[in-house]
PDB file of C-alpha atoms in Angstrom:
ATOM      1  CA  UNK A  20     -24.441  -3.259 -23.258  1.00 47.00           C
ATOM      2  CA  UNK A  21     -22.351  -2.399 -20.030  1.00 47.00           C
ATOM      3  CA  UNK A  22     -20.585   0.550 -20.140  1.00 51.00           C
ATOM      4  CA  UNK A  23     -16.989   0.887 -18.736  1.00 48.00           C
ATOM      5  CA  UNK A  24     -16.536   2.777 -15.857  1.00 51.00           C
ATOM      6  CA  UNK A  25     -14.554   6.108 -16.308  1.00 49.00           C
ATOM      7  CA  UNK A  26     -11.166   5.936 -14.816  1.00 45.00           C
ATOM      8  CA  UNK A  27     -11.139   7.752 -11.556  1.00 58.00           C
ATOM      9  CA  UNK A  28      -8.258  10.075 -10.266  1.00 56.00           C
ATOM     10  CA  UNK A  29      -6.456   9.753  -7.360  1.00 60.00           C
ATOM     11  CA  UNK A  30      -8.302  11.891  -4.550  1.00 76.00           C
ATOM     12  CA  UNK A  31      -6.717  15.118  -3.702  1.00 88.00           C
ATOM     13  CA  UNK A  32      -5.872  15.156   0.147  1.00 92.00           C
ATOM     14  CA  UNK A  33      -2.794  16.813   2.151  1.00 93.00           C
ATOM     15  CA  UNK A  34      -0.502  13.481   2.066  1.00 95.00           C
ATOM     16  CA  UNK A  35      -0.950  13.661  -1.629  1.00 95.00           C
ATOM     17  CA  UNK A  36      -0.270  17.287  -1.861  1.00 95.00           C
ATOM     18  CA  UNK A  37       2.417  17.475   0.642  1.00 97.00           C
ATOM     19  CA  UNK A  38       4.679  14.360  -0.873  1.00 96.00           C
ATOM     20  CA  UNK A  39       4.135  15.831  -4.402  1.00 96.00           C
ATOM     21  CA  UNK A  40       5.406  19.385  -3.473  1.00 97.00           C
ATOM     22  CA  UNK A  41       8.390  17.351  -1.797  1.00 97.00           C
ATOM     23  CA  UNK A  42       8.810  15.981  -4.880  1.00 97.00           C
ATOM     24  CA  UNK A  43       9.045  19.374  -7.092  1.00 97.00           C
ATOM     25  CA  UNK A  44      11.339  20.765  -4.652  1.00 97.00           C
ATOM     26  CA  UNK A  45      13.510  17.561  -4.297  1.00 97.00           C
ATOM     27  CA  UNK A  46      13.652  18.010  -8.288  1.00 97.00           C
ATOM     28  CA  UNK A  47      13.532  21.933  -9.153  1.00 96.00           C
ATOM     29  CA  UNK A  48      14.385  23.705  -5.777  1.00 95.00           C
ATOM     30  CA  UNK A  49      12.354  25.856  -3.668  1.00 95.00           C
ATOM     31  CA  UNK A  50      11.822  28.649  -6.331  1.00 94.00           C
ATOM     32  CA  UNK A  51      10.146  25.994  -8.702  1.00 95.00           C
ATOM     33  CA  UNK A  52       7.015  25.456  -5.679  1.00 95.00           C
ATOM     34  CA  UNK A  53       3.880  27.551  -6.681  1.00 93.00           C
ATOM     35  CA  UNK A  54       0.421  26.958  -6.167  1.00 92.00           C
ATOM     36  CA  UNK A  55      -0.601  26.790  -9.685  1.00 92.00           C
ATOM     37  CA  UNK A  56       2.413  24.824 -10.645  1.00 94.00           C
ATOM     38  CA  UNK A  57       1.746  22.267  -7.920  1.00 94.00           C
ATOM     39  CA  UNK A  58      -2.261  21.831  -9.037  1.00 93.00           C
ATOM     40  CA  UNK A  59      -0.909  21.152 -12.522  1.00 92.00           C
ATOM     41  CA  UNK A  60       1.727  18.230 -10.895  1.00 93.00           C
ATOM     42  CA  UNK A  61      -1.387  17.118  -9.403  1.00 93.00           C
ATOM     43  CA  UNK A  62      -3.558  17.258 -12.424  1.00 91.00           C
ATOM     44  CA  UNK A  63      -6.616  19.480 -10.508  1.00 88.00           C
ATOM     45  CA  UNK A  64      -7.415  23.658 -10.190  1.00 82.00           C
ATOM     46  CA  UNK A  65      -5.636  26.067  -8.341  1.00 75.00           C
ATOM     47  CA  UNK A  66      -8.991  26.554  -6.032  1.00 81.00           C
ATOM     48  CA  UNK A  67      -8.661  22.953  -4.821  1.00 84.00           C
ATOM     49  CA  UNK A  68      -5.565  23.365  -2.997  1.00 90.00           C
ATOM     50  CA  UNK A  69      -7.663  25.821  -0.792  1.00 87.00           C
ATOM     51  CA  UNK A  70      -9.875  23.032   0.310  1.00 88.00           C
ATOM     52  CA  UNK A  71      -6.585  21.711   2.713  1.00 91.00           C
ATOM     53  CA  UNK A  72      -4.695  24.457   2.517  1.00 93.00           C
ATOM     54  CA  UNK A  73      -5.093  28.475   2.674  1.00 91.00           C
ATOM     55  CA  UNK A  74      -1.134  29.334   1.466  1.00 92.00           C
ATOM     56  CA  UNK A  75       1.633  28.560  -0.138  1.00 92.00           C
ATOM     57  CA  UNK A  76       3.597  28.947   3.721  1.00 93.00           C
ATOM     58  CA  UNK A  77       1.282  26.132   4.904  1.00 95.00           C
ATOM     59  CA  UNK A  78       2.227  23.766   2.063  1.00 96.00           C
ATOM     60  CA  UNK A  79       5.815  24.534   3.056  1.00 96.00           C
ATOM     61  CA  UNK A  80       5.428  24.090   6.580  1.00 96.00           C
ATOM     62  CA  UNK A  81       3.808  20.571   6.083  1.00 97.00           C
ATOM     63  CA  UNK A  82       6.500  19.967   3.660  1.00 97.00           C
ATOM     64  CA  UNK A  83       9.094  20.676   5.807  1.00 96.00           C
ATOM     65  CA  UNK A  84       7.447  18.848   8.802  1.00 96.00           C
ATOM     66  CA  UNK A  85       6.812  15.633   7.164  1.00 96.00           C
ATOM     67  CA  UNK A  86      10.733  15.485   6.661  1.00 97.00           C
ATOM     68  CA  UNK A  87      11.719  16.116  10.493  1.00 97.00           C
ATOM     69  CA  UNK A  88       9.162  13.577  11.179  1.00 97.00           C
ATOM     70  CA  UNK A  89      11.244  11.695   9.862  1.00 96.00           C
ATOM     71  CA  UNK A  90      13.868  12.592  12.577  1.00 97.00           C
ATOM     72  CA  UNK A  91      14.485   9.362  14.937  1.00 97.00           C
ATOM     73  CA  UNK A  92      14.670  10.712  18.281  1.00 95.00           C
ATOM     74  CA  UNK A  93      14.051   7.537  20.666  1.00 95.00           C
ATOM     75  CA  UNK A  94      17.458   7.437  22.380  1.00 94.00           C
ATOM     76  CA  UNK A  95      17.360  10.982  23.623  1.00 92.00           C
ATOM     77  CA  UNK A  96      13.810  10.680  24.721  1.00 90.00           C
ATOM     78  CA  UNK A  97      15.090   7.271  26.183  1.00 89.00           C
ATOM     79  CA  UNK A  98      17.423   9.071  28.769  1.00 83.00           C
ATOM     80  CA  UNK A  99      20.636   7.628  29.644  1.00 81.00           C
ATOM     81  CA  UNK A 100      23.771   8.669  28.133  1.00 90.00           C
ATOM     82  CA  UNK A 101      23.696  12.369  26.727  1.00 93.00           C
ATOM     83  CA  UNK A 102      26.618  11.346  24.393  1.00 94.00           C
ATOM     84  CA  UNK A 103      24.942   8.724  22.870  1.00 95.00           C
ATOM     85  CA  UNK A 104      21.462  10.592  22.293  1.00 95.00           C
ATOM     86  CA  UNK A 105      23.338  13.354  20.736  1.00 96.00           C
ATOM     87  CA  UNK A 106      25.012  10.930  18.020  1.00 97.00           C
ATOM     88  CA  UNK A 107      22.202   8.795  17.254  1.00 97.00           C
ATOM     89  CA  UNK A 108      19.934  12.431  16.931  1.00 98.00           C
ATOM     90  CA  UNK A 109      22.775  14.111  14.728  1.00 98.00           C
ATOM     91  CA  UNK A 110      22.851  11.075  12.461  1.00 98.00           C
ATOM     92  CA  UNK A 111      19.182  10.705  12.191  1.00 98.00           C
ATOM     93  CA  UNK A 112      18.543  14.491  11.369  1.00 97.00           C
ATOM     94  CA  UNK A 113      21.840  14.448   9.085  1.00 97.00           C
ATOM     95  CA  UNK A 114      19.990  11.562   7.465  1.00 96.00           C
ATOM     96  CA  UNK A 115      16.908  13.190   6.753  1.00 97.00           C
ATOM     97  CA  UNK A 116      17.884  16.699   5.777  1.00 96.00           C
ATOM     98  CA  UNK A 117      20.755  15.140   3.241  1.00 94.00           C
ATOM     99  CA  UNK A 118      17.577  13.393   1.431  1.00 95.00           C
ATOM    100  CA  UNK A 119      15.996  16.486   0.671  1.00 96.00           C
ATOM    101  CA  UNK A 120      18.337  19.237   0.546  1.00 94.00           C
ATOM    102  CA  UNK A 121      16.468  22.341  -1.593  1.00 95.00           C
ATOM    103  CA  UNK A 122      14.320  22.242   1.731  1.00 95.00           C
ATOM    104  CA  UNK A 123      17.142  22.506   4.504  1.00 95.00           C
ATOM    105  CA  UNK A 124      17.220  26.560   4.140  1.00 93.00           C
ATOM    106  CA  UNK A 125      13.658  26.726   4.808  1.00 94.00           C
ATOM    107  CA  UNK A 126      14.170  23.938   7.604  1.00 94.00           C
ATOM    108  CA  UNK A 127      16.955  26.624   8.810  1.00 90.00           C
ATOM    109  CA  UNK A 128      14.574  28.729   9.848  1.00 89.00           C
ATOM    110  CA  UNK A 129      13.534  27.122  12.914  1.00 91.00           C
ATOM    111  CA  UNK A 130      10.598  24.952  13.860  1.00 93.00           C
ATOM    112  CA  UNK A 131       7.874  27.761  14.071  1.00 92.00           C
ATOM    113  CA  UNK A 132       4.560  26.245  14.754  1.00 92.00           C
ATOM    114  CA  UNK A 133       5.235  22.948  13.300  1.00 95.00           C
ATOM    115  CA  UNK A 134       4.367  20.055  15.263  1.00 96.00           C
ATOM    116  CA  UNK A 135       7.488  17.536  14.336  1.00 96.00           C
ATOM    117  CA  UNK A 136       9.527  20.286  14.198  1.00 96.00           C
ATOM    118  CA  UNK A 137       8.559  21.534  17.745  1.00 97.00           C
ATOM    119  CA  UNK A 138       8.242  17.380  19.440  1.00 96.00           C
ATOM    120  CA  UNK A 139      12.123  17.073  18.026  1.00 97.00           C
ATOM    121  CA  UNK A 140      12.959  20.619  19.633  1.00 97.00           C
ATOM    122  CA  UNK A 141      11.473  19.137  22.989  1.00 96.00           C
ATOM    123  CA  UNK A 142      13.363  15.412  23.156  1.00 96.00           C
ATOM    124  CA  UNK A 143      16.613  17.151  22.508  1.00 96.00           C
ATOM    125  CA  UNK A 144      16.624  20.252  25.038  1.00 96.00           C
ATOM    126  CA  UNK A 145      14.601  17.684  27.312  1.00 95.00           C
ATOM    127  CA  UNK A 146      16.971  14.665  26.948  1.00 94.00           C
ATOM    128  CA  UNK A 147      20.090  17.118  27.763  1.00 94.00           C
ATOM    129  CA  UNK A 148      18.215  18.538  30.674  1.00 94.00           C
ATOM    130  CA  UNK A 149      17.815  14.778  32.434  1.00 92.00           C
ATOM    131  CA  UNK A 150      20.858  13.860  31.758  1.00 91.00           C
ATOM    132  CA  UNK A 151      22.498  17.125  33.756  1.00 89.00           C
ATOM    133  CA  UNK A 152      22.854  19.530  31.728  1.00 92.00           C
ATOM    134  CA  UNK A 153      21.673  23.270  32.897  1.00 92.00           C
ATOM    135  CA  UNK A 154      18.616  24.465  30.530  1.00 94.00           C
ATOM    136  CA  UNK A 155      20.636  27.467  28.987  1.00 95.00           C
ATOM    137  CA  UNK A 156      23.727  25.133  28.253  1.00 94.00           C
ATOM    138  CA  UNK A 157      21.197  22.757  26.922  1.00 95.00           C
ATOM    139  CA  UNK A 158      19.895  25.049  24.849  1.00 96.00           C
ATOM    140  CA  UNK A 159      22.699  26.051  23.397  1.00 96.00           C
ATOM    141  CA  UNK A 160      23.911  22.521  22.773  1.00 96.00           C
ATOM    142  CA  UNK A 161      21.111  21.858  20.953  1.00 96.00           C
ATOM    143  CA  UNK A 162      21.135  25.086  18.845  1.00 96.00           C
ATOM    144  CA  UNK A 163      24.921  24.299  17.879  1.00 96.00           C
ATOM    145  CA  UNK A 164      23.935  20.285  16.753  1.00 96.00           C
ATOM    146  CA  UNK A 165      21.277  22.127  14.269  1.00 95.00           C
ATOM    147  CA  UNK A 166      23.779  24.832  13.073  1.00 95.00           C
ATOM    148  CA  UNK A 167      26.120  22.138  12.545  1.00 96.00           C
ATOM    149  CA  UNK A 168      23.764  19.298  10.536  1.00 96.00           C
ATOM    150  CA  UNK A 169      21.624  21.748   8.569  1.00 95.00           C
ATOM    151  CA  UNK A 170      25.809  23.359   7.228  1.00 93.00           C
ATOM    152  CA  UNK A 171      26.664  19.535   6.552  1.00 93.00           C
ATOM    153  CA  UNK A 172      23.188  18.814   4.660  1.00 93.00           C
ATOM    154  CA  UNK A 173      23.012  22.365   2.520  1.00 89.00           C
ATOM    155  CA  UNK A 174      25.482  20.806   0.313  1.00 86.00           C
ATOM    156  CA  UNK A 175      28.720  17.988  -0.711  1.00 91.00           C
ATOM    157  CA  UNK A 176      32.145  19.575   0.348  1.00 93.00           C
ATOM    158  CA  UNK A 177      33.576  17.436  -2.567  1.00 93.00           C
ATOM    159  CA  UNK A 178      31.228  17.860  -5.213  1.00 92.00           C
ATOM    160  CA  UNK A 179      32.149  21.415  -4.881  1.00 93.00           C
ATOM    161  CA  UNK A 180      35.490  20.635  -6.883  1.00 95.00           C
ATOM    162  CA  UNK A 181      35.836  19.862 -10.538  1.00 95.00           C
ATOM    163  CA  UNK A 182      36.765  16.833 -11.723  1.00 95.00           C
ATOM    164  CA  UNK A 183      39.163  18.421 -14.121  1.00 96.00           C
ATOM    165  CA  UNK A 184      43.250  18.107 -13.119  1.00 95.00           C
ATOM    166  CA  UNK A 185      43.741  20.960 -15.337  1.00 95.00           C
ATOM    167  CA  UNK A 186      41.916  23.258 -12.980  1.00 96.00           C
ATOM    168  CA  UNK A 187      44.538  22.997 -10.576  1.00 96.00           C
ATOM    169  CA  UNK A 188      48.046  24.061 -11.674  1.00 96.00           C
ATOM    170  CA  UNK A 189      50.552  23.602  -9.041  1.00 95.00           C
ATOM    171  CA  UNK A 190      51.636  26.643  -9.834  1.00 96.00           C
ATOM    172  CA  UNK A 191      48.634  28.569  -8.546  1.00 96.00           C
ATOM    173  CA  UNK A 192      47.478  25.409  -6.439  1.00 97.00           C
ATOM    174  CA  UNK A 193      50.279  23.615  -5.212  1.00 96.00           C
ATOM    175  CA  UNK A 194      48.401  21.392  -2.543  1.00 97.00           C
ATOM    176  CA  UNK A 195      45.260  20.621  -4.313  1.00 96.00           C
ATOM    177  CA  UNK A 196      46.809  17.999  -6.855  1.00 95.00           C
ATOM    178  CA  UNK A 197      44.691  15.320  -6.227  1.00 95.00           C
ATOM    179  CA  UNK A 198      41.604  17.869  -5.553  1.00 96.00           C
ATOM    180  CA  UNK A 199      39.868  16.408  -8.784  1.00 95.00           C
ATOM    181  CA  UNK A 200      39.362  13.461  -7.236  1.00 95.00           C
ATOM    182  CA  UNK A 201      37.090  14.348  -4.580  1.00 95.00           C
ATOM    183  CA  UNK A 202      34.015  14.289  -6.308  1.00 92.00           C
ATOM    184  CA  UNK A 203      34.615  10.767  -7.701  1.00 93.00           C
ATOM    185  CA  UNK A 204      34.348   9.864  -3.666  1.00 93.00           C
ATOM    186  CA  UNK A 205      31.884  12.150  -2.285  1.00 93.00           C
ATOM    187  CA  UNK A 206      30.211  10.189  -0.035  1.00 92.00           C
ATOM    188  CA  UNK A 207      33.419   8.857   1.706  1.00 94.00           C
ATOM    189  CA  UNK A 208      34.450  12.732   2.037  1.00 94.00           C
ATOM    190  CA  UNK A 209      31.379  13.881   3.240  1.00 94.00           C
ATOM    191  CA  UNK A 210      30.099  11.497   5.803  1.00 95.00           C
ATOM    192  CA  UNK A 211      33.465  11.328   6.692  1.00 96.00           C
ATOM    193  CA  UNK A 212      34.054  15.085   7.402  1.00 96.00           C
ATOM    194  CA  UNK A 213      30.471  15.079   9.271  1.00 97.00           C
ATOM    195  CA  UNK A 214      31.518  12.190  11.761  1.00 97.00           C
ATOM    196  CA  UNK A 215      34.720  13.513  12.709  1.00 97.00           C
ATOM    197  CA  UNK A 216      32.965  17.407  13.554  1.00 97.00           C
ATOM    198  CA  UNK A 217      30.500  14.871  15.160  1.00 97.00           C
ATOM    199  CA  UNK A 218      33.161  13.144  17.591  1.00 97.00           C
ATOM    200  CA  UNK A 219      34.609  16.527  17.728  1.00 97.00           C
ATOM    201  CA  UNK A 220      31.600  17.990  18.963  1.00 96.00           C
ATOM    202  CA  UNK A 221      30.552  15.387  21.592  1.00 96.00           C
ATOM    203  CA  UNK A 222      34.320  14.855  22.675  1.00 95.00           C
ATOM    204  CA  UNK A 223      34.824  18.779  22.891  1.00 94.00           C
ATOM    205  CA  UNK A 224      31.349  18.572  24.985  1.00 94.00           C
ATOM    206  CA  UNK A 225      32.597  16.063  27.040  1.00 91.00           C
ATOM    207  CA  UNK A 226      36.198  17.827  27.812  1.00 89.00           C
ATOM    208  CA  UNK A 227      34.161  20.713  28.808  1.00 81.00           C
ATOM    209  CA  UNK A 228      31.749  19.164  31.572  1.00 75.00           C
ATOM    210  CA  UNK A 229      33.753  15.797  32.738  1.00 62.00           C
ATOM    211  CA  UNK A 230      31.026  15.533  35.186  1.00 67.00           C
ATOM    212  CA  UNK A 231      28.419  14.709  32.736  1.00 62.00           C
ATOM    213  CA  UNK A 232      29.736  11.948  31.085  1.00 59.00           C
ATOM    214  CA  UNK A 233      28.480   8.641  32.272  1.00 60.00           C
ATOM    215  CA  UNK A 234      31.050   6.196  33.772  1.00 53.00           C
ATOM    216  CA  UNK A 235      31.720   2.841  31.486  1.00 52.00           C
ATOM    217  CA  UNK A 236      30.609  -0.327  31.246  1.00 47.00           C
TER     218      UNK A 236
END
């Protein structure tokens, strides 16, 4: 008689244990991530986290670094027009952060020690430095793009108003009557408020330093 083979789990290794405490935060927030709650998710002890990681912070900074590796930073590292690198890396980060927004305020914090974190830091200060700009202007150009995609990522503008037309009385509210509406087109409110501070941004940039803007054509 053959006997079956005994059904064998998955084994435990970081990308496992890194995408499923992206996963619990994605669902329950950052409060809901624990060690013990994250070894049950994974169906193994507490102790066998320890064997890839030593805390609770490292889990968090992997987390947090597999989702800025997601970051596409190519056209900034590719030189050229500063305008251009700035878009594509606002819309790339935007991108990524909006996916996974319970982990933006621990993304806020800065990049610490983390490598994507720290290789994204470098092609945007060092793609504004090639293309002109002086390293403390660059620096704070770069600061101001993170302030301003991490605020457009924590959260929807229009989701932040009821649905309900009731809530509004002209009385109290005379220019919000169509205000319960919003939410019904969130993404055409949000992505349209974030491109328009983008072109703001760039354009104000631009205003500010004619010299730096590449000719056309």
């Amino acid at each position: 008689m053959c006997l079956m083979a005994r059904p064998r789990k998955p084994l435990l290794s970081r990308e496992r244990i890194v995408a499923t405490a992206l996963a619990l935060i994605d669902a329950e927030g950052l409060p809901a991530l624990s060690t013990r709650r994250l070894a049950a998710e994974l169906g193994v002890s507490g102790p066998s986290l320890y064997n890839h990681f030593t805390t609770k912070d490292e889990i968090l900074d992997a987390v947090a670094d597999m989702v800025i590796a997601k970051v596409d930073v190519s056209t900034l590292e590719a030189g050229g027009d500063w305008r251009a690198g700035l878009r594509d890396w606002a819309r790339s980060y935007r991108a990524a952060l909006a996916a996974h927004p319970h982990i933006v305020p621990f993304l806020a914090q800065g990049p610490g020690r983390r490598p994507a974190g720290l290789k994204m830091a470098d092609a945007a200060f060092g793609g504004m430095v090639e293309a002109g700009w002086p390293p403390a202007q660059a620096t704070r150009v770069c600061a101001m793009v993170r302030y301003f995609v991490a605020g457009s990522a924590l959260g929807s503008f229009a989701r932040g108003f009821v649905d309900d037309p009731s809530a509004y009385d002209p009385a109290d509210y005379p220019h919000l009557g169509q205000a319960h509406l919003l939410a019904e087109h969130q993404r055409q409110v949000d992505e349209g408020a974030f491109e328009t501070g983008l072109r703001a941004l760039i354009d104000g940039l631009a205003l500010q330093h004619p010299e730096r803007v590449p000719p056309e054509g």
